[in-house]
Coordinates of N, CA and C in Angstrom, one line a residue:
M1 N -18.9 -14.2 10.3 CA -19.7 -13.9 11.0 C -19.2 -13.0 12.1
S2 N -20.6 -11.7 11.3 CA -20.1 -11.0 13.1 C -20.8 -11.3 14.1
A3 N -22.1 -11.9 13.8 CA -22.8 -12.2 14.6 C -22.8 -13.2 16.1
V4 N -22.8 -12.9 17.3 CA -22.4 -13.4 18.5 C -24.0 -13.6 19.4
T5 N -23.6 -15.0 19.7 CA -25.2 -15.6 20.7 C -24.7 -15.6 21.8
H6 N -25.1 -14.9 22.6 CA -25.2 -15.1 24.5 C -26.0 -15.8 25.2
P7 N -25.6 -16.6 25.8 CA -26.3 -17.6 27.2 C -28.1 -16.7 27.7
R8 N -28.7 -17.5 27.6 CA -29.7 -17.1 28.2 C -29.8 -16.7 29.7
F9 N -30.5 -15.9 29.9 CA -30.1 -15.5 31.2 C -30.9 -16.6 32.5
A10 N -30.9 -16.5 33.4 CA -31.2 -17.5 34.4 C -32.3 -16.6 35.0
P11 N -33.8 -17.1 35.5 CA -34.6 -16.3 36.2 C -34.1 -15.7 37.5
R12 N -34.2 -14.4 37.7 CA -34.3 -12.8 38.4 C -35.0 -13.0 39.2
R13 N -34.6 -13.0 40.8 CA -35.3 -12.3 41.7 C -34.6 -11.3 42.5
G14 N -35.4 -10.4 43.4 CA -35.3 -9.3 43.5 C -33.9 -8.1 42.7
S15 N -33.6 -7.2 43.7 CA -32.8 -6.3 42.8 C -31.1 -6.4 42.7
R16 N -30.7 -6.1 41.4 CA -29.4 -6.0 42.0 C -28.6 -4.7 41.4
P17 N -27.6 -4.9 41.8 CA -27.1 -3.3 41.5 C -27.0 -2.9 40.1
T18 N -26.7 -2.2 40.0 CA -26.7 -2.1 38.1 C -25.9 -0.7 37.8
P19 N -25.6 -0.9 36.6 CA -24.4 0.2 36.4 C -24.9 1.9 35.7
W20 N -24.9 2.3 35.6 CA -25.1 3.5 35.0 C -25.4 3.5 33.5
W21 N -24.4 3.0 33.2 CA -24.9 2.4 31.5 C -26.0 1.8 31.3
S22 N -26.3 0.7 32.4 CA -27.5 0.3 31.6 C -28.9 0.6 32.2
K23 N -28.3 1.3 33.3 CA -30.0 2.2 33.7 C -30.0 3.1 32.8
A24 N -29.1 3.8 31.6 CA -29.6 4.9 30.5 C -30.5 3.7 29.6
V25 N -29.9 2.4 29.3 CA -30.9 2.1 28.4 C -31.8 1.5 28.9
A26 N -32.1 1.5 30.4 CA -33.2 1.0 30.4 C -34.2 1.8 30.3
R27 N -34.2 3.3 30.9 CA -34.7 4.7 30.7 C -35.3 4.6 29.2
A28 N -34.2 4.2 28.1 CA -34.8 4.1 26.5 C -35.5 3.2 26.6
V29 N -35.5 2.2 27.4 CA -36.6 1.1 26.8 C -38.1 1.4 27.2
E30 N -38.0 1.9 28.8 CA -39.0 2.4 29.2 C -39.9 3.6 28.0
E31 N -38.9 4.4 27.6 CA -39.5 5.5 26.9 C -40.3 4.9 25.1
A32 N -39.4 3.1 24.9 CA -40.2 2.4 23.8 C -41.2 2.1 24.1
A33 N -41.8 1.8 25.3 CA -42.8 1.0 25.5 C -44.1 1.8 25.2
Y34 N -45.4 1.3 24.5 CA -46.5 1.9 24.4 C -47.4 2.1 25.8
H35 N -47.0 1.5 26.7 CA -48.0 1.5 28.1 C -47.4 1.0 28.8
S36 N -47.6 1.3 30.3 CA -46.8 0.6 31.7 C -47.2 -0.5 31.6
N37 N -48.5 -1.3 31.0 CA -48.6 -2.4 31.0 C -47.7 -3.5 30.5
D38 N -47.5 -3.3 29.2 CA -46.4 -4.2 28.4 C -45.3 -4.3 28.8
L39 N -45.0 -2.8 29.7 CA -44.3 -2.8 30.4 C -43.4 -4.0 31.4
R40 N -44.6 -3.9 32.4 CA -44.4 -4.6 33.1 C -44.6 -6.1 33.0
A41 N -45.3 -6.4 31.4 CA -45.4 -7.8 31.5 C -44.0 -8.2 30.5
G42 N -43.3 -7.6 30.1 CA -41.9 -7.9 29.6 C -41.2 -7.9 30.6
R43 N -41.0 -6.9 31.4 CA -40.1 -7.1 32.9 C -40.4 -8.4 33.3
S44 N -41.9 -9.0 33.4 CA -42.1 -10.0 34.2 C -41.1 -11.6 33.3
L45 N -42.1 -11.2 31.8 CA -41.3 -12.5 31.4 C -39.6 -12.6 31.5
A46 N -39.1 -11.2 31.2 CA -37.3 -11.1 31.5 C -36.8 -11.7 32.8
R47 N -37.4 -11.3 33.8 CA -37.3 -12.2 35.2 C -37.9 -13.1 35.5
G48 N -38.2 -13.8 34.5 CA -39.1 -15.4 34.8 C -38.0 -16.2 33.8
G49 N -36.9 -15.8 32.9 CA -36.4 -16.7 32.7 C -37.0 -16.9 30.9
R50 N -38.0 -16.2 30.8 CA -38.4 -17.2 29.1 C -37.9 -16.6 28.0
V51 N -36.5 -15.4 28.4 CA -36.0 -15.2 27.1 C -35.1 -16.3 26.8
G52 N -35.1 -16.2 24.9 CA -33.9 -17.3 24.9 C -32.7 -16.5 25.0
A53 N -31.6 -17.2 23.9 CA -30.3 -16.6 24.1 C -30.4 -15.6 23.0
L54 N -29.3 -14.5 23.2 CA -29.7 -13.1 23.1 C -28.2 -13.3 21.6
T55 N -29.0 -12.9 20.3 CA -28.0 -12.7 19.1 C -27.7 -11.6 19.0
I56 N -26.5 -10.9 18.8 CA -26.2 -9.8 18.3 C -25.3 -9.8 17.5
D57 N -26.0 -9.0 15.9 CA -25.5 -8.4 15.6 C -25.4 -7.0 15.4
K58 N -24.3 -6.1 13.7 CA -24.5 -5.1 14.0 C -25.7 -4.4 14.0
G59 N -26.7 -3.8 14.3 CA -27.7 -3.3 14.0 C -28.9 -4.0 14.8
S60 N -29.1 -5.3 14.8 CA -29.7 -6.2 15.3 C -29.6 -6.9 16.3
L61 N -30.8 -7.6 16.7 CA -30.6 -8.1 18.3 C -31.9 -9.0 17.8
F62 N -31.7 -10.6 18.0 CA -33.3 -11.9 17.8 C -33.0 -12.7 19.3
A63 N -34.2 -13.2 19.8 CA -34.5 -13.8 20.5 C -35.7 -15.0 20.5
A64 N -36.1 -15.5 20.9 CA -37.0 -16.3 20.9 C -37.7 -16.2 22.3
V65 N -38.8 -16.0 22.5 CA -39.6 -15.8 24.1 C -40.7 -16.5 23.6
H66 N -40.5 -17.4 25.2 CA -41.1 -18.7 25.6 C -42.6 -17.8 26.8
Q67 N -43.9 -17.8 26.5 CA -45.0 -17.9 27.0 C -46.0 -18.9 26.9
G68 N -46.4 -19.6 28.3 CA -47.1 -20.7 28.2 C -46.8 -21.4 27.3
D69 N -47.0 -21.9 26.5 CA -47.4 -23.2 25.7 C -46.8 -22.3 23.7
D70 N -46.3 -21.4 24.1 CA -46.1 -20.4 22.8 C -44.4 -19.9 23.1
A71 N -44.4 -20.2 21.6 CA -42.6 -19.1 21.1 C -42.9 -17.9 20.3
W72 N -42.1 -17.0 20.8 CA -42.4 -16.0 19.8 C -40.9 -15.6 19.3
T73 N -41.2 -14.9 18.5 CA -39.7 -14.8 17.5 C -39.8 -13.2 17.5
V74 N -38.7 -12.2 18.3 CA -38.4 -11.1 18.1 C -37.0 -10.7 18.0
S75 N -37.5 -9.6 17.0 CA -36.1 -8.5 15.9 C -36.3 -7.5 16.8
I76 N -35.3 -6.7 16.7 CA -35.0 -5.5 17.5 C -33.7 -4.7 16.4
A77 N -34.0 -3.4 16.0 CA -33.0 -2.8 15.2 C -32.8 -1.7 15.8
L78 N -31.4 -1.4 15.5 CA -30.8 -0.4 16.0 C -29.7 0.8 15.3
P79 N -30.0 1.8 15.1 CA -28.6 2.4 14.1 C -27.5 2.1 14.6
T80 N -27.1 1.6 13.5 CA -25.7 1.5 14.1 C -24.7 3.3 13.5
L81 N -23.5 3.0 14.0 CA -22.1 4.0 13.7 C -22.0 4.1 12.5
S82 N -21.8 5.5 11.8 CA -21.0 5.8 10.6 C -19.7 4.8 10.9
P83 N -18.8 4.8 10.0 CA -18.1 4.8 9.5 C -16.8 5.7 10.5
E84 N -17.7 6.8 10.1 CA -16.4 8.6 10.9 C -16.6 8.1 12.1
A85 N -17.7 8.2 12.7 CA -17.9 7.6 14.2 C -17.3 6.7 14.6
S86 N -17.4 5.3 14.3 CA -16.4 4.2 14.5 C -15.4 4.7 14.9
A87 N -14.6 5.2 13.7 CA -13.0 6.1 13.7 C -13.1 6.8 14.5
T88 N -13.9 7.5 15.1 CA -13.6 9.0 16.0 C -13.7 7.9 17.4
F89 N -14.7 6.9 17.6 CA -14.9 6.6 18.9 C -13.4 5.8 19.0
V90 N -12.8 5.4 18.3 CA -11.8 4.1 18.6 C -10.7 5.3 18.7
E91 N -10.6 6.6 18.1 CA -9.7 7.3 18.8 C -9.7 7.9 20.0
L92 N -10.6 7.7 20.4 CA -11.3 8.4 21.8 C -10.8 7.6 22.9
V93 N -11.2 6.7 22.9 CA -10.7 5.1 23.4 C -8.9 4.8 23.4
A94 N -8.1 5.3 22.4 CA -7.2 5.5 22.8 C -6.3 6.4 22.7
A95 N -7.3 7.5 23.1 CA -6.6 8.8 24.1 C -6.5 9.1 25.1
E96 N -6.8 7.8 26.1 CA -6.3 7.4 27.4 C -5.9 6.4 27.7
S97 N -5.1 6.1 28.8 CA -4.3 5.0 28.5 C -5.4 4.2 29.8
G98 N -6.0 3.2 30.2 CA -6.9 2.6 30.8 C -8.6 2.0 29.9
R99 N -8.6 3.3 29.0 CA -10.1 2.6 28.5 C -10.6 1.7 27.9
I100 N -9.3 0.9 26.6 CA -9.8 -0.1 26.3 C -9.7 -1.4 27.5
A101 N -8.4 -1.2 28.3 CA -8.7 -2.5 29.7 C -10.4 -2.4 30.2
G102 N -10.6 -0.9 30.6 CA -11.6 -1.0 31.3 C -12.8 -1.7 30.6
L103 N -12.9 -1.3 29.3 CA -13.9 -1.8 28.5 C -14.3 -3.1 28.4
L104 N -12.7 -3.9 28.3 CA -12.4 -5.1 29.1 C -13.3 -5.7 29.9
A105 N -12.9 -5.3 30.9 CA -13.1 -5.5 32.2 C -14.6 -5.2 32.2
G106 N -15.6 -4.9 31.4 CA -16.8 -4.8 31.9 C -17.3 -3.3 32.7
E107 N -16.5 -2.3 32.1 CA -16.7 -1.1 32.8 C -16.8 0.1 31.5
L108 N -17.8 1.1 31.4 CA -17.8 2.1 30.4 C -17.9 3.5 31.1
A109 N -16.8 3.8 31.1 CA -16.4 5.4 31.5 C -17.4 6.2 31.4
H110 N -17.5 6.9 32.5 CA -19.2 7.9 32.2 C -18.3 9.8 31.4
Q111 N -17.1 9.5 31.3 CA -15.9 10.5 31.0 C -16.0 9.9 29.1
L112 N -16.0 8.9 29.0 CA -16.1 8.0 27.5 C -17.1 8.3 26.6
V113 N -18.2 8.4 27.3 CA -19.0 8.4 26.5 C -19.8 10.0 26.7
E114 N -19.4 10.8 27.8 CA -19.1 12.1 27.2 C -18.5 12.6 26.3
D115 N -17.5 12.5 26.0 CA -16.2 12.9 25.2 C -17.0 12.3 24.1
A116 N -17.3 11.3 23.8 CA -18.0 10.2 22.9 C -19.3 11.4 22.2
E117 N -20.0 11.8 23.3 CA -21.0 12.7 22.8 C -21.0 14.3 22.4
D118 N -19.4 14.6 22.6 CA -19.1 16.0 22.6 C -18.4 15.6 21.2
A119 N -18.0 14.5 20.5 CA -17.3 14.5 19.1 C -18.5 14.1 18.3
G120 N -19.6 14.2 18.8 CA -21.1 13.9 17.7 C -21.5 12.0 17.9
V121 N -20.6 11.1 18.9 CA -20.7 9.8 18.5 C -21.9 9.7 19.5
E122 N -23.2 8.8 19.0 CA -23.9 8.6 19.9 C -23.9 7.0 20.7
L123 N -23.6 6.6 21.5 CA -23.5 5.4 22.1 C -24.8 4.9 22.6
L124 N -25.2 5.5 23.7 CA -26.4 5.0 24.5 C -28.1 5.7 23.5
P125 N -28.7 4.3 23.9 CA -29.7 4.4 22.6 C -30.8 5.6 23.6
Y126 N -32.2 6.0 22.5 CA -33.0 6.4 23.4 C -34.5 5.4 22.7
G127 N -35.5 5.5 22.9 CA -36.5 4.7 22.6 C -36.8 4.8 21.1
G128 N -36.9 6.3 21.0 CA -36.9 6.5 19.6 C -36.2 5.5 18.6
E129 N -35.1 5.1 18.9 CA -33.8 4.2 18.1 C -34.7 2.8 17.8
F130 N -35.3 2.7 18.6 CA -35.5 0.8 19.1 C -36.7 0.5 17.9
S131 N -36.1 -0.4 17.0 CA -37.1 -0.6 15.8 C -37.7 -2.6 16.2
A132 N -38.9 -2.9 16.3 CA -39.2 -4.2 16.9 C -39.8 -4.5 16.2
S133 N -40.4 -5.9 16.1 CA -41.1 -6.9 15.5 C -41.1 -8.0 15.8
C134 N -42.1 -8.8 16.4 CA -42.3 -9.6 16.9 C -43.8 -10.7 15.9
S135 N -43.2 -12.2 16.2 CA -43.8 -13.3 16.0 C -45.5 -13.1 15.9
C136 N -45.5 -12.3 17.2 CA -47.4 -12.4 17.9 C -48.0 -11.6 17.0
D137 N -47.3 -10.6 16.3 CA -48.2 -9.7 15.3 C -48.7 -8.8 16.1
A138 N -48.7 -8.0 17.6 CA -49.4 -7.1 18.1 C -49.4 -5.9 17.5
W139 N -50.3 -5.2 17.5 CA -49.8 -3.6 16.7 C -49.3 -2.8 17.5
A140 N -49.2 -3.0 19.0 CA -47.9 -2.1 19.1 C -46.9 -2.6 19.6
Q141 N -45.8 -1.8 18.8 CA -44.6 -2.7 18.9 C -43.6 -1.6 19.9
P142 N -42.3 -2.0 20.6 CA -42.5 -3.6 21.1 C -43.3 -4.0 22.0
C143 N -43.8 -5.2 21.7 CA -45.1 -5.6 22.6 C -44.3 -5.8 24.1
P144 N -45.0 -6.7 24.6 CA -44.3 -7.7 25.5 C -43.0 -8.1 25.5
H145 N -43.4 -9.1 24.4 CA -42.5 -10.1 24.1 C -40.8 -9.4 24.0
G146 N -41.0 -8.5 23.1 CA -40.0 -7.3 22.5 C -39.5 -6.4 24.1
L147 N -40.1 -5.8 25.0 CA -39.3 -5.6 25.7 C -39.0 -6.6 27.0
A148 N -39.1 -7.7 26.8 CA -39.2 -8.8 27.5 C -37.3 -8.7 27.2
V149 N -37.3 -8.6 25.7 CA -36.0 -9.0 25.1 C -35.3 -7.9 25.5
L150 N -35.9 -6.5 25.3 CA -35.1 -5.6 25.2 C -34.2 -5.2 27.0
T151 N -35.7 -6.0 27.9 CA -35.1 -6.0 29.3 C -33.8 -6.3 29.8
Q152 N -33.4 -8.1 28.9 CA -32.3 -8.4 28.8 C -31.2 -8.7 28.5
L153 N -31.7 -7.0 27.2 CA -30.5 -6.5 26.4 C -30.0 -5.3 28.0
T154 N -30.4 -5.1 28.6 CA -30.0 -4.2 29.3 C -28.9 -4.5 30.6
W155 N -29.3 -6.0 30.8 CA -29.1 -7.0 32.4 C -27.5 -7.1 31.0
L156 N -27.0 -7.5 29.9 CA -26.2 -7.9 29.0 C -25.4 -7.0 29.0
I157 N -26.1 -5.5 28.6 CA -24.6 -4.7 28.0 C -24.3 -4.1 29.9
G158 N -24.8 -4.0 30.6 CA -24.6 -4.0 32.2 C -23.6 -4.7 32.7
D159 N -23.2 -6.1 32.1 CA -22.4 -6.9 32.3 C -20.8 -6.6 31.5
D160 N -21.8 -6.5 30.6 CA -20.3 -6.4 28.5 C -21.1 -4.8 28.1
P161 N -20.5 -3.9 28.3 CA -20.7 -2.8 27.5 C -20.6 -2.7 25.9
L162 N -19.9 -3.9 25.7 CA -19.1 -4.0 24.2 C -20.1 -5.0 23.6
A163 N -21.3 -5.4 24.1 CA -22.2 -5.4 23.4 C -23.0 -4.4 23.1
L164 N -23.2 -3.6 23.6 CA -23.9 -2.4 23.1 C -23.0 -1.8 21.9
L165 N -21.9 -1.6 21.9 CA -20.9 -1.1 20.6 C -21.2 -2.1 20.0
H166 N -21.2 -3.6 20.1 CA -21.4 -4.5 18.7 C -22.5 -4.3 18.0
L167 N -23.6 -4.1 18.8 CA -25.1 -3.7 18.7 C -25.3 -2.1 17.6
R168 N -24.5 -1.3 18.0 CA -24.0 0.0 17.1 C -23.0 -0.2 16.3
G169 N -23.0 -1.3 15.9 CA -21.7 -2.0 14.6 C -20.3 -2.0 14.6
L170 N -20.0 -1.9 16.0 CA -18.4 -1.9 16.4 C -18.1 -3.2 17.1
S171 N -18.2 -4.2 16.3 CA -17.7 -5.7 17.2 C -16.3 -5.2 18.5
R172 N -16.6 -6.2 19.1 CA -15.0 -6.4 20.1 C -14.2 -6.6 19.5
E173 N -14.3 -7.8 18.4 CA -12.7 -7.8 17.1 C -11.8 -6.8 16.6
E174 N -13.4 -5.8 15.9 CA -12.8 -4.9 15.2 C -12.4 -3.7 15.8
L175 N -12.5 -3.3 17.2 CA -12.6 -2.4 17.9 C -11.0 -2.8 18.2
L176 N -10.6 -3.8 18.5 CA -9.4 -4.2 19.1 C -8.3 -4.3 17.8
A177 N -8.9 -4.6 16.7 CA -8.2 -4.4 15.6 C -7.7 -3.2 15.2
A178 N -8.7 -2.3 15.1 CA -8.4 -0.8 14.5 C -7.7 0.0 15.8
L179 N -7.4 -0.8 16.8 CA -6.4 -0.1 18.5 C -5.4 -0.6 18.0
H180 N -5.3 -1.9 17.5 CA -3.7 -2.4 17.2 C -3.2 -1.8 16.1
E181 N -4.3 -1.8 14.9 CA -3.1 -1.1 14.0 C -3.2 0.3 14.2
R182 N -3.7 1.1 15.0 CA -3.1 2.4 15.6 C -2.3 2.6 16.3
T183 N -1.8 1.6 16.6 CA -0.4 1.4 17.7 C 0.4 1.2 17.0
L184 N 0.4 0.3 16.0 CA 1.2 0.1 14.7 C 2.0 1.6 14.0
R185 N 0.9 2.2 13.5 CA 0.9 3.8 12.9 C 1.4 4.6 13.4
T186 N 1.2 4.7 15.0 CA 2.3 5.9 16.2 C 3.7 5.8 16.1
P187 N 3.9 7.0 15.3 CA 5.7 7.1 15.2 C 6.0 7.3 16.5
T188 N 7.5 6.8 16.4 CA 8.3 7.0 17.5 C 9.3 7.3 17.1
N189 N 9.6 8.7 18.0 CA 10.8 9.9 17.8 C 12.5 9.2 18.5
G190 N 12.1 7.9 19.2 CA 13.4 7.4 19.9 C 13.6 8.4 21.4
R191 N 12.2 9.5 22.1 CA 12.7 9.8 23.0 C 11.7 9.6 24.0
A192 N 11.7 9.3 25.3 CA 10.7 8.8 26.1 C 9.7 10.3 26.7
G193 N 8.8 10.2 26.4 CA 8.0 11.3 26.8 C 6.8 11.6 27.3
P194 N 6.1 11.9 28.3 CA 4.7 11.2 28.4 C 3.9 11.2 27.7
D195 N 4.0 11.4 26.1 CA 2.9 11.5 24.9 C 3.5 9.4 24.7
D196 N 5.0 9.5 24.6 CA 5.5 8.1 24.2 C 4.6 7.3 25.6
A197 N 4.8 7.4 27.2 CA 4.5 6.3 27.3 C 2.9 6.0 27.7
Q198 N 2.4 7.4 27.5 CA 0.9 7.0 27.3 C 0.6 5.8 26.2
D199 N 1.2 6.4 25.1 CA 1.3 5.4 23.6 C 2.0 3.6 24.5
E200 N 2.5 4.1 24.6 CA 3.3 2.3 25.0 C 2.5 1.8 26.3
A201 N 1.4 2.3 27.4 CA 0.6 2.2 28.1 C -1.0 1.7 26.9
A202 N -1.0 2.6 26.3 CA -2.0 2.1 25.4 C -2.2 0.7 24.7
A203 N -1.0 0.6 23.9 CA -0.5 -0.5 23.5 C -0.6 -1.6 24.2
A204 N -0.1 -1.7 25.5 CA -0.4 -2.8 26.3 C -1.5 -3.2 26.8
D205 N -2.6 -2.3 26.8 CA -4.0 -2.3 26.9 C -4.2 -3.2 25.6
V206 N -4.0 -2.6 24.7 CA -4.6 -3.3 22.9 C -3.9 -4.8 23.3
E207 N -2.9 -5.0 23.5 CA -2.4 -6.5 23.5 C -3.0 -7.2 24.3
V208 N -3.0 -6.8 25.6 CA -3.7 -7.4 26.2 C -5.0 -8.0 26.1
G209 N -6.0 -6.9 25.3 CA -7.4 -7.4 25.1 C -6.9 -8.3 23.6
V210 N -6.6 -8.4 23.3 CA -6.4 -9.0 22.1 C -5.8 -10.7 22.5
D211 N -5.1 -10.7 23.3 CA -4.5 -12.0 23.8 C -6.0 -12.3 24.4
A212 N -6.8 -11.7 24.9 CA -7.5 -11.9 26.2 C -9.0 -13.0 24.8
A213 N -9.3 -11.7 24.0 CA -10.1 -12.4 22.6 C -9.7 -13.7 22.0
R214 N -8.5 -13.7 21.8 CA -8.5 -15.0 21.3 C -8.2 -15.8 22.0
R215 N -7.9 -15.8 23.4 CA -7.9 -16.9 24.1 C -9.7 -17.2 24.4
A216 N -10.9 -16.3 24.2 CA -11.7 -16.9 24.4 C -12.4 -17.2 23.1
A217 N -11.6 -17.2 22.3 CA -12.6 -17.6 21.0 C -11.7 -19.1 20.9
R218 N -10.6 -19.7 21.3 CA -10.3 -20.6 21.5 C -11.3 -21.5 22.6
I219 N -11.5 -20.9 23.6 CA -12.2 -21.6 24.5 C -13.6 -22.3 24.3
L220 N -14.2 -20.9 23.6 CA -15.5 -21.4 23.1 C -15.6 -22.4 22.1
A221 N -14.6 -22.1 21.2 CA -14.0 -22.9 19.8 C -14.0 -24.4 20.8
G222 N -13.5 -24.7 21.7 CA -13.6 -25.9 22.5 C -14.6 -26.6 22.9
L223 N -15.3 -25.6 23.6 CA -16.8 -25.8 24.0 C -17.7 -26.7 23.1
E224 N -17.8 -25.8 22.1 CA -18.5 -26.3 21.0 C -18.4 -27.8 20.3
Q225 N -16.8 -28.0 20.4 CA -16.7 -29.1 19.9 C -16.5 -30.3 21.3
G226 N -16.7 -30.1 22.6 CA -17.0 -30.9 23.5 C -15.6 -31.2 23.6
E227 N -14.5 -30.3 23.9 CA -13.0 -30.5 24.3 C -13.3 -30.4 25.9
D228 N -11.9 -30.7 26.2 CA -11.5 -30.5 28.1 C -11.0 -29.0 28.2
V229 N -11.7 -27.5 28.3 CA -11.3 -26.3 28.3 C -10.4 -26.0 29.7
S230 N -10.7 -27.2 30.6 CA -10.4 -26.4 31.9 C -8.2 -26.1 31.9
P231 N -7.5 -26.6 31.0 CA -6.3 -26.1 30.8 C -6.7 -24.1 30.5
L232 N -7.2 -23.8 30.2 CA -7.0 -22.9 29.2 C -7.6 -21.8 30.0
L233 N -8.5 -21.8 30.8 CA -9.8 -21.5 32.0 C -8.4 -20.6 32.9

């Protein structure tokens, strides 16, 4: 299964530093709102911790929103990258040493996004791309419940830009696997040059990422089974 469930956010008070890519997604959420009152209500629900865990799959986002004695189910859809666009993005990540390490560390380089856009790969969404539905059956979608979920999505993406890639159809595991396969296909000529050094550095970044992903999977599996995972931390 490719779906990943992210823990719910605790209530938030006051403002926090926001990375540029999260602000870009927040602007798209503002564009998606039909009315400013809906947006304010959605943000209030999000800041109050009324949104449950966010489940992200390729092209879809699900969450429950609690309001009073009611709980509403929200579904958000976003177009995914084509296989060709995903392959192009993998090449762009591999093109410069440090890019995969940056993504794994929670950083989305502005230059990487610009290079992707120049290559026809749109990572950051715009308001019209969001397709929302809610069990409250409000005529205007996204409703305040949907906007609450989207608001928390901007927080999640701010902490982990790979969540945006997953929503766009390229999961963390697939990205790392594609980068790993690419490094295995890279020919060597037996001479150490600038390109070889860059390839070796990129390969090292991928190996670190693969190890980190495997370790995280073991920790999550241990937590689900109630095991003591402190030696793995």
